[in-house]
PDB file of C-alpha atoms in Angstrom:
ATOM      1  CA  UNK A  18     147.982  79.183  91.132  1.00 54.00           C
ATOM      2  CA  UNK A  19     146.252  77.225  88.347  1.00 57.00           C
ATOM      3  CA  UNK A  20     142.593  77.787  87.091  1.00 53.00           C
ATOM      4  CA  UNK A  21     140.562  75.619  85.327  1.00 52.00           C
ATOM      5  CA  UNK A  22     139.385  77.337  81.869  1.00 53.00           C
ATOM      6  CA  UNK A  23     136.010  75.234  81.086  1.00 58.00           C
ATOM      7  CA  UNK A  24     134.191  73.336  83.785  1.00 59.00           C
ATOM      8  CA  UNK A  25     132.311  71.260  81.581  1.00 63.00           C
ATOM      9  CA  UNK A  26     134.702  69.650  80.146  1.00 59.00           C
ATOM     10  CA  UNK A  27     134.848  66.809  82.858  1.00 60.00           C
ATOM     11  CA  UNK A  28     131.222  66.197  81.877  1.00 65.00           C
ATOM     12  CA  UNK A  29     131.652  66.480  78.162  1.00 63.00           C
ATOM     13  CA  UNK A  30     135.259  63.351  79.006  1.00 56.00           C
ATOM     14  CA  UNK A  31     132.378  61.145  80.435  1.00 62.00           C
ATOM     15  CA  UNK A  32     129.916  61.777  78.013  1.00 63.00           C
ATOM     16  CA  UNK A  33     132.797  60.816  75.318  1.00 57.00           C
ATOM     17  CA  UNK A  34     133.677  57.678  76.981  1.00 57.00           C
ATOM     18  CA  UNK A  35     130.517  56.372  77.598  1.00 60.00           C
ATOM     19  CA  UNK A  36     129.621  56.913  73.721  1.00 55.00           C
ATOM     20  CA  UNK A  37     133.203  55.628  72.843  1.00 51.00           C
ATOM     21  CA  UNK A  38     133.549  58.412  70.898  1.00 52.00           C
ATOM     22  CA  UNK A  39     137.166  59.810  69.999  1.00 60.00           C
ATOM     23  CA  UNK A  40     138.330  63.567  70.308  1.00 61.00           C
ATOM     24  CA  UNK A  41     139.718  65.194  67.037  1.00 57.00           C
ATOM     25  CA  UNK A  42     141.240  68.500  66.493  1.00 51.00           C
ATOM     26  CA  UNK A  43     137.938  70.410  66.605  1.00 57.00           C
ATOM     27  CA  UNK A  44     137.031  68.822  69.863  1.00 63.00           C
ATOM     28  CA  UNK A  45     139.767  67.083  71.516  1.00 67.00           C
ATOM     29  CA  UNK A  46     138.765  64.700  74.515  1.00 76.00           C
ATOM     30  CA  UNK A  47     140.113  65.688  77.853  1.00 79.00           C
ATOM     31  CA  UNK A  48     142.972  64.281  79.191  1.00 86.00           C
ATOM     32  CA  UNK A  49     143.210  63.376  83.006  1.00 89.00           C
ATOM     33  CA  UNK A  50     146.258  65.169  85.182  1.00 93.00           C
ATOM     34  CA  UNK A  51     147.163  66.388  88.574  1.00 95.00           C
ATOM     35  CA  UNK A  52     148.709  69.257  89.701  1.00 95.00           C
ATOM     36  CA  UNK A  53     150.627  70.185  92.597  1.00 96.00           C
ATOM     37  CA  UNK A  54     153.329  72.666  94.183  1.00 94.00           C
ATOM     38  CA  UNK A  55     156.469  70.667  95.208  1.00 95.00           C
ATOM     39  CA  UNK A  56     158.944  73.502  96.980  1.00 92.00           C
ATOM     40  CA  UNK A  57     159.286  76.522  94.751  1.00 92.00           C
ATOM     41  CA  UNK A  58     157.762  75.428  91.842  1.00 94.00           C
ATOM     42  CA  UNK A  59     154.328  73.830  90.267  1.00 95.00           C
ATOM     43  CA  UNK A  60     154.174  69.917  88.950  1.00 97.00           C
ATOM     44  CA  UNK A  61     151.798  69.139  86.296  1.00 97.00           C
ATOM     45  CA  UNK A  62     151.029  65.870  85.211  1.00 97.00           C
ATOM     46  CA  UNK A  63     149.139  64.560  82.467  1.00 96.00           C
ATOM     47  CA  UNK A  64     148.675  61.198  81.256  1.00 94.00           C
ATOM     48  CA  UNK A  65     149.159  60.067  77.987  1.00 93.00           C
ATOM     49  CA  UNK A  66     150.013  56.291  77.452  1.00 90.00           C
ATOM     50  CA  UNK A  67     150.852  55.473  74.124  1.00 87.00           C
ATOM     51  CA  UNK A  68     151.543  58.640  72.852  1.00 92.00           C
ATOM     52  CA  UNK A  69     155.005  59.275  70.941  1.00 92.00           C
ATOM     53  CA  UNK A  70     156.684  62.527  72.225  1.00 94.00           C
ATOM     54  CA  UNK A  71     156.488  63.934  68.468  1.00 94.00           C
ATOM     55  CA  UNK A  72     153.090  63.569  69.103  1.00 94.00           C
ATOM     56  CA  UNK A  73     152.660  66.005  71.780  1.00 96.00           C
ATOM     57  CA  UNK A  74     152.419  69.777  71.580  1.00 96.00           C
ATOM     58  CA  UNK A  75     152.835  72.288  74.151  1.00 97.00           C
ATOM     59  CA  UNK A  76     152.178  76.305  73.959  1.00 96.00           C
ATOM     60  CA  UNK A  77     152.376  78.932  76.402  1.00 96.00           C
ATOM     61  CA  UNK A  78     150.828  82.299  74.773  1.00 94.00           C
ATOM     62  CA  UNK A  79     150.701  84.886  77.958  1.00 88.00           C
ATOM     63  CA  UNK A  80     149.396  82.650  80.886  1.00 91.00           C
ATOM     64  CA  UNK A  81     147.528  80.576  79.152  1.00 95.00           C
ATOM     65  CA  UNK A  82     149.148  76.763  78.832  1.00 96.00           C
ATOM     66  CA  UNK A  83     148.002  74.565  75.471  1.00 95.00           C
ATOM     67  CA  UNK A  84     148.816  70.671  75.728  1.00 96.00           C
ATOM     68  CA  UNK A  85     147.620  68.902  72.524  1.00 94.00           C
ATOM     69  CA  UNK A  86     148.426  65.087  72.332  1.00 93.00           C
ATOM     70  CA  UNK A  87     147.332  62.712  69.424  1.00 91.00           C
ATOM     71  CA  UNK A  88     147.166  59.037  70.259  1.00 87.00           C
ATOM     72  CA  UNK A  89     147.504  57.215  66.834  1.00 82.00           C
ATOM     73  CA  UNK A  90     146.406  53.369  66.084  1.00 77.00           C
ATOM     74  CA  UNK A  91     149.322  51.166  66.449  1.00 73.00           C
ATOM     75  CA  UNK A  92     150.241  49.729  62.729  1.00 67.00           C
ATOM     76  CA  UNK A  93     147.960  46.598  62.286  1.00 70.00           C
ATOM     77  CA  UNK A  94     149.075  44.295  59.431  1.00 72.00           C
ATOM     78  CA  UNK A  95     147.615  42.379  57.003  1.00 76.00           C
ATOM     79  CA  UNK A  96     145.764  39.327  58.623  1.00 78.00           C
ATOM     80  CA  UNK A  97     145.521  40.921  62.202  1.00 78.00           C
ATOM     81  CA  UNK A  98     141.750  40.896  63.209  1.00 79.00           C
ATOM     82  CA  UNK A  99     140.758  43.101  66.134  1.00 75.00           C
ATOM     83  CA  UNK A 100     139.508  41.351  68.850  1.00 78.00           C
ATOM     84  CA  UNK A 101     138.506  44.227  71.330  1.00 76.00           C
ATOM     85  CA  UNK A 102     139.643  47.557  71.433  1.00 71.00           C
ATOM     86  CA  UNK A 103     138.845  49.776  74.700  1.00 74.00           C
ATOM     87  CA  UNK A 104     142.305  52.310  74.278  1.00 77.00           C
ATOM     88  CA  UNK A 105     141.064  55.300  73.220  1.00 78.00           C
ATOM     89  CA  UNK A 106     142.388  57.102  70.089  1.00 81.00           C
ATOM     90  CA  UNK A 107     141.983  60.730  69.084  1.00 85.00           C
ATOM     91  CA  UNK A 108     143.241  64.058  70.282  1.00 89.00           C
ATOM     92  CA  UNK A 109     142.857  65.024  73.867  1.00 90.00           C
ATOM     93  CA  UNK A 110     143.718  68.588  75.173  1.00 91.00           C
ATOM     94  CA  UNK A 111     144.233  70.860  78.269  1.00 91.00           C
ATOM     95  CA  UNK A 112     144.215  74.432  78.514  1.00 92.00           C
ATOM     96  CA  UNK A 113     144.974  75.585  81.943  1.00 93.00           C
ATOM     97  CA  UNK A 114     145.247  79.268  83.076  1.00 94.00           C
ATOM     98  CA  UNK A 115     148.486  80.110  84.829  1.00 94.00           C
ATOM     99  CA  UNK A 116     148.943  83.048  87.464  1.00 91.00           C
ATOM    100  CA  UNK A 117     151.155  85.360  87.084  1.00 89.00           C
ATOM    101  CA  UNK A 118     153.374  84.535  89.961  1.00 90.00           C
ATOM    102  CA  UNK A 119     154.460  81.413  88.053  1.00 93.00           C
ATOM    103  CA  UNK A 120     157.577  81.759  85.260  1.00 93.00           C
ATOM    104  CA  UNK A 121     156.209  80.646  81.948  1.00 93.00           C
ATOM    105  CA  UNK A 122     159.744  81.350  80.483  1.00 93.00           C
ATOM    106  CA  UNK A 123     161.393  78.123  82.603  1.00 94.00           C
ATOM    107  CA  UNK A 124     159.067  75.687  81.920  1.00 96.00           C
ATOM    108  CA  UNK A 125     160.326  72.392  81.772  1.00 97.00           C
ATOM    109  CA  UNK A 126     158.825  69.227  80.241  1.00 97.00           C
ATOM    110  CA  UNK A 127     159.694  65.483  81.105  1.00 97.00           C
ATOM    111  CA  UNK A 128     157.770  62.462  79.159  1.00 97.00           C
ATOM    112  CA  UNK A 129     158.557  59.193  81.019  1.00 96.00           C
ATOM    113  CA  UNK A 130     156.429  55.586  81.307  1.00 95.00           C
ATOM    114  CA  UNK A 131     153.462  57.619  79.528  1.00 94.00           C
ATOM    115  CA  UNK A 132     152.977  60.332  81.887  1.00 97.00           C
ATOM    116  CA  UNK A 133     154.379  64.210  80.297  1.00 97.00           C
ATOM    117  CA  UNK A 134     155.503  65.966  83.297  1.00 98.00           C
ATOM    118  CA  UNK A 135     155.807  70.104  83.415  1.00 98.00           C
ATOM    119  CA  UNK A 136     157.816  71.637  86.346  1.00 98.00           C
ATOM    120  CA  UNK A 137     156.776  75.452  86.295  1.00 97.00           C
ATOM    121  CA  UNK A 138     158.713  77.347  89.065  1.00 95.00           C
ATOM    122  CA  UNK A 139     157.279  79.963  90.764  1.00 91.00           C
ATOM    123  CA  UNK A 140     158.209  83.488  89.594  1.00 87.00           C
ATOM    124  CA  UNK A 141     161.027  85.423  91.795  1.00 80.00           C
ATOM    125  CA  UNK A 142     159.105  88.275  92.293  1.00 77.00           C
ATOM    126  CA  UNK A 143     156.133  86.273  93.968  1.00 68.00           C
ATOM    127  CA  UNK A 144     158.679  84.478  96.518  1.00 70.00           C
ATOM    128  CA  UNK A 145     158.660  85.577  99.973  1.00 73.00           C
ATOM    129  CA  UNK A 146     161.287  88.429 101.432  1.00 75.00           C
ATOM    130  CA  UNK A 147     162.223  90.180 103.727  1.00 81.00           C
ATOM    131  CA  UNK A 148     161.461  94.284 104.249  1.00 82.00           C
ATOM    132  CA  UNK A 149     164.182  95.753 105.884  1.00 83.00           C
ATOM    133  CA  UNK A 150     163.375  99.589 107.723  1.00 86.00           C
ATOM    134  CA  UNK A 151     165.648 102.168 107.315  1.00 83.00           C
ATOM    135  CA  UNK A 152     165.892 105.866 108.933  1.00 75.00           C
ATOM    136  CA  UNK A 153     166.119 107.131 112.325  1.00 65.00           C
ATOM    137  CA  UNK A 154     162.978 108.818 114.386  1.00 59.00           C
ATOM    138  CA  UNK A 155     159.329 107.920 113.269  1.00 57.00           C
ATOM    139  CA  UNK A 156     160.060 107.864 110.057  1.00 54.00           C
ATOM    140  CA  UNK A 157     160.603 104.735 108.710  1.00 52.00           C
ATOM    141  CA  UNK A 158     161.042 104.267 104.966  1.00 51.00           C
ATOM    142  CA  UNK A 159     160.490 100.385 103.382  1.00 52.00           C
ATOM    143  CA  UNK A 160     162.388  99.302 100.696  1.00 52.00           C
ATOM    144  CA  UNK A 161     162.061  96.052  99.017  1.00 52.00           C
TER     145      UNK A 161
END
C-alpha cells in the first residue's frame, strides 16, 4: 500500500549523520518511521523528538503524502556554554506514495511523547465484499 519515492535517501540520512551535517529546506534530512496496517486502516509513524507541533507540516496533493518537520535549537541564554551537542537540528522530510485503495480525505494525525502518528484507513471501495448471483438458468448476472 505504501511506496517508497527515493531509495537513496537512507544512504544520503547516513551520509548526513556521519558528517553531522543538518537538513534545511532545500535538502531536508530523512526522518526514521514505520509503517503498518492495523485492521482497516494504515499506521504511520514518524519520529520527531523535540519538535513543537507548529513545527510540523503535513500535505496530501493526489497520493502523494509531504511530512516536513523543523527541529529548532532550544533557547540558550546568556552564560550557557555548550558542552556537547549530538541532537540533530534542521529540517527532515518524508514523501511517501500512497495507493489508491487508501482514503487520503480521513487522514488523521496524532503527535504524542515525540512520535506524529497518521492513521490512513483503507478506502471503501478497496474492502472486501461479497458478489451476490442473480437470474435463473445459465445465465448468471454479477452485481456488486
Amino acid at each position: 500500500m505504501l511506496m517508497r519515492t527515493d531509495p537513496f535517501r537512507e544512504m544520503d540520512r547516513i551520509v548526513q549523520q556521519l558528517s553531522g551535517t543538518s537538513g534545511t529546506w532545500s535538502k531536508p534530512s530523512v526522518m526514521p518511521m514505520d509503517a503498518y496496517r492495523q485492521g482497516e486502516e494504515y499506521v504511520i509513524a514518524f519520529d520527531l523528538p523535540g519538535v513543537s507541533t507548529d513545527a510540523i507540516d503535513i500535505d496530501v496533493e493526489r497520493n502523494m503524502l509531504t511530512v516536513k518537520a523543523e527541529r529548532r535549537p532550544t533557547g540558550k541564554s546568556d552564560g550557557v556554554q555548550m558542552e556537547l551537542s549530538e541532537r540533530p537540528l534542521g529540517v527532515f522530510s518524508r514523501q511517501i506514495m500512497l495507493a489508491d485503495t487508501l482514503d487520503t480525505e480521513r487522514i488523521e494525525a496524532d503527535y504524542d511523547a515525540g512520535v506524529l502518528t497518521l492513521r490512513i484507513p483503507i478506502a471503501e471501495r478497496a474492502k472486501p465484499r461479497k458478489i451476490s448471483i442473480s437470474g435463473s438458468g445459465d445465465r448468471k448476472q454479477i452485481s456488486g
